[in-house]
C-alpha positions as a LaTeX table, in Angstrom:
\begin{tabular}{lrrr}
\hline
Residue & $x$ (\AA) & $y$ (\AA) & $z$ (\AA) \\
\hline
Met1 & 12.98 & $-10.54$ & $-2.30$ \\
Thr2 & 12.64 & $-14.50$ & $-2.02$ \\
Asp3 & 15.12 & $-17.08$ & $-1.01$ \\
Arg4 & 17.16 & $-18.99$ & $-3.81$ \\
Leu5 & 14.87 & $-22.16$ & $-2.69$ \\
Thr6 & 12.29 & $-20.04$ & $-3.46$ \\
Gln7 & 12.78 & $-19.07$ & $-6.33$ \\
Leu8 & 13.87 & $-22.10$ & $-7.61$ \\
Gln9 & 10.40 & $-23.66$ & $-7.21$ \\
Ile10 & 8.16 & $-20.75$ & $-8.92$ \\
Cys11 & 10.53 & $-21.01$ & $-11.46$ \\
Leu12 & 10.46 & $-24.99$ & $-11.69$ \\
Asp13 & 6.51 & $-24.40$ & $-11.51$ \\
Gln14 & 6.66 & $-21.80$ & $-15.01$ \\
Leu15 & 9.05 & $-24.48$ & $-16.12$ \\
Ser16 & 5.99 & $-27.11$ & $-15.61$ \\
Asp17 & 3.03 & $-24.49$ & $-16.89$ \\
Met18 & 5.85 & $-23.69$ & $-19.88$ \\
Phe19 & 5.97 & $-27.39$ & $-20.82$ \\
Phe20 & 1.98 & $-27.81$ & $-20.11$ \\
Ala21 & 1.15 & $-24.45$ & $-22.84$ \\
Ser22 & 3.84 & $-25.83$ & $-25.07$ \\
Leu23 & 1.91 & $-29.59$ & $-25.35$ \\
Ser24 & $-1.74$ & $-27.86$ & $-25.27$ \\
Tyr25 & $-0.80$ & $-25.56$ & $-28.52$ \\
Val26 & 0.53 & $-28.59$ & $-30.15$ \\
Asp27 & $-2.36$ & $-30.40$ & $-29.67$ \\
Gln28 & $-4.55$ & $-27.84$ & $-30.88$ \\
Asn29 & $-3.15$ & $-26.99$ & $-33.37$ \\
His30 & $-1.49$ & $-29.52$ & $-35.13$ \\
Ala31 & $-2.16$ & $-29.66$ & $-38.90$ \\
Ala32 & $-4.41$ & $-33.18$ & $-39.39$ \\
Val33 & $-2.19$ & $-36.65$ & $-40.93$ \\
Arg34 & $-3.39$ & $-39.95$ & $-41.95$ \\
Leu35 & $-2.62$ & $-42.14$ & $-40.04$ \\
Thr36 & $-2.52$ & $-44.73$ & $-42.62$ \\
Glu37 & $-2.26$ & $-44.59$ & $-46.38$ \\
Gly38 & $-6.53$ & $-46.09$ & $-46.24$ \\
Asp39 & $-7.40$ & $-43.44$ & $-43.80$ \\
Glu40 & $-10.36$ & $-40.74$ & $-44.78$ \\
Met41 & $-9.17$ & $-37.03$ & $-43.75$ \\
Leu42 & $-12.60$ & $-35.50$ & $-41.93$ \\
Pro43 & $-12.72$ & $-31.94$ & $-42.26$ \\
Asp44 & $-13.41$ & $-30.65$ & $-39.03$ \\
Pro45 & $-15.26$ & $-27.07$ & $-39.74$ \\
Asp46 & $-13.98$ & $-26.10$ & $-36.21$ \\
His47 & $-10.60$ & $-26.85$ & $-36.53$ \\
Asn48 & $-8.87$ & $-23.53$ & $-37.94$ \\
Pro49 & $-4.70$ & $-24.64$ & $-37.05$ \\
Pro50 & $-3.10$ & $-21.13$ & $-38.19$ \\
Ser51 & $-0.02$ & $-21.91$ & $-41.04$ \\
Glu52 & 2.76 & $-24.21$ & $-41.14$ \\
Thr53 & 4.97 & $-21.30$ & $-41.18$ \\
Glu54 & 3.12 & $-19.45$ & $-38.68$ \\
Phe55 & 2.81 & $-22.83$ & $-36.63$ \\
Lys56 & 6.28 & $-23.52$ & $-36.64$ \\
Ala57 & 7.72 & $-19.42$ & $-35.50$ \\
Asn58 & 5.23 & $-20.43$ & $-32.82$ \\
Leu59 & 6.80 & $-23.40$ & $-31.62$ \\
Arg60 & 10.65 & $-21.73$ & $-31.80$ \\
Glu61 & 8.96 & $-19.31$ & $-29.59$ \\
Leu62 & 8.01 & $-21.28$ & $-27.53$ \\
Thr63 & 10.92 & $-23.59$ & $-27.06$ \\
Ser64 & 12.74 & $-20.96$ & $-27.26$ \\
Asp65 & 11.25 & $-19.60$ & $-23.49$ \\
Ile66 & 11.27 & $-23.15$ & $-22.24$ \\
Ile67 & 15.39 & $-22.93$ & $-23.24$ \\
Leu68 & 15.56 & $-19.76$ & $-21.22$ \\
Lys69 & 13.15 & $-20.74$ & $-18.36$ \\
Thr70 & 15.87 & $-23.96$ & $-17.93$ \\
Lys71 & 18.78 & $-21.93$ & $-17.80$ \\
Gln72 & 17.60 & $-19.62$ & $-15.27$ \\
Ile73 & 16.62 & $-22.48$ & $-13.40$ \\
Leu74 & 20.74 & $-24.02$ & $-13.68$ \\
Thr75 & 22.33 & $-20.20$ & $-12.94$ \\
Ile76 & 19.96 & $-20.76$ & $-9.84$ \\
Ile77 & 20.51 & $-23.71$ & $-8.98$ \\
Asp78 & 24.82 & $-23.04$ & $-9.53$ \\
Thr79 & 24.29 & $-20.60$ & $-6.63$ \\
Leu80 & 22.55 & $-22.53$ & $-3.98$ \\
Pro81 & 25.15 & $-23.14$ & $-1.25$ \\
Gly82 & 26.62 & $-25.93$ & $-0.62$ \\
Val83 & 27.18 & $-26.86$ & $-4.51$ \\
Gly84 & 30.35 & $-28.32$ & $-5.21$ \\
Val85 & 31.33 & $-28.61$ & $-1.23$ \\
Ser86 & 31.71 & $-32.25$ & $-0.11$ \\
Lys87 & 29.23 & $-33.15$ & 2.58 \\
Asp88 & 31.88 & $-33.43$ & 4.18 \\
Glu89 & 32.50 & $-29.62$ & 4.49 \\
Gln90 & 29.37 & $-29.17$ & 4.75 \\
Leu91 & 28.76 & $-30.91$ & 8.38 \\
Lys92 & 32.24 & $-29.28$ & 9.72 \\
Arg93 & 30.98 & $-25.89$ & 8.56 \\
Ile94 & 27.40 & $-26.80$ & 10.14 \\
Glu95 & 30.06 & $-27.86$ & 13.14 \\
Asn96 & 31.73 & $-24.45$ & 13.16 \\
Leu97 & 28.77 & $-22.85$ & 13.33 \\
Ser98 & 27.14 & $-24.03$ & 15.22 \\
Gln99 & 29.77 & $-23.18$ & 18.02 \\
Glu100 & 30.14 & $-20.18$ & 16.88 \\
Leu101 & 25.77 & $-19.40$ & 17.62 \\
Ala102 & 26.97 & $-21.32$ & 21.04 \\
Glu103 & 29.70 & $-18.86$ & 21.96 \\
Val104 & 26.79 & $-16.10$ & 20.69 \\
Glu105 & 24.43 & $-17.74$ & 22.81 \\
Arg106 & 26.40 & $-17.38$ & 26.13 \\
Leu107 & 27.38 & $-13.53$ & 25.49 \\
Lys108 & 23.79 & $-12.64$ & 24.53 \\
Thr109 & 23.31 & $-14.07$ & 28.37 \\
Gln110 & 25.98 & $-12.62$ & 30.05 \\
Thr111 & 25.40 & $-8.99$ & 29.12 \\
Leu112 & 21.66 & $-9.65$ & 29.51 \\
Arg113 & 23.19 & $-10.07$ & 32.98 \\
Arg114 & 24.96 & $-7.17$ & 33.34 \\
Lys115 & 22.18 & $-5.18$ & 31.90 \\
Glu116 & 19.57 & $-6.32$ & 35.13 \\
Glu117 & 22.70 & $-5.80$ & 37.71 \\
Leu118 & 22.81 & $-2.75$ & 36.28 \\
Gly119 & 19.45 & $-1.95$ & 35.99 \\
Ser120 & 19.11 & $-2.88$ & 39.78 \\
Ile121 & 21.73 & $-0.20$ & 40.62 \\
Val122 & 20.60 & 2.86 & 38.63 \\
Asp123 & 16.98 & 2.12 & 40.53 \\
Asp124 & 18.83 & 2.13 & 43.44 \\
Leu125 & 20.33 & 5.95 & 42.82 \\
Ile126 & 17.45 & 6.45 & 41.67 \\
Val127 & 15.74 & 5.98 & 45.36 \\
Gln128 & 18.73 & 7.13 & 47.54 \\
Ala129 & 18.87 & 10.15 & 44.84 \\
Ser130 & 14.97 & 10.37 & 45.22 \\
Glu131 & 15.34 & 10.05 & 49.45 \\
Gly132 & 17.88 & 12.72 & 49.38 \\
Ile133 & 15.58 & 15.29 & 47.58 \\
Ala134 & 12.19 & 14.17 & 50.24 \\
Gln135 & 14.97 & 14.67 & 53.13 \\
Thr136 & 16.29 & 17.85 & 51.73 \\
Arg137 & 12.40 & 19.55 & 51.94 \\
Asp138 & 11.91 & 18.19 & 55.50 \\
\hline
\end{tabular}
């Protein structure tokens, strides 16, 4: 699972692709129109646009997809941390988290020191036990 910012970026990329695809579809499949009444319409044998009904149905589908993607983006934005929280509140939270992190780091350092001390004690006990075993075999 990706984080929300990555999801947002992916959705924005998909939305821009959808916009491009929609514009390309309209550009390539619209019916020809005269710009002015005097213009002559030249037929293009290579251009076979869909029927007007099919064209409009495809446009509705494209717009529906764009609307759904936009709603998905808005949902992701609403779930981002900090939405609806003032700058001062965010800074205070960051400060509290920094203090909490410093305390955890201090405890970690103490624990590592204690681990080293206990390791040294265990090493000494092992040496004493092995020396005691060696002396009893003599």
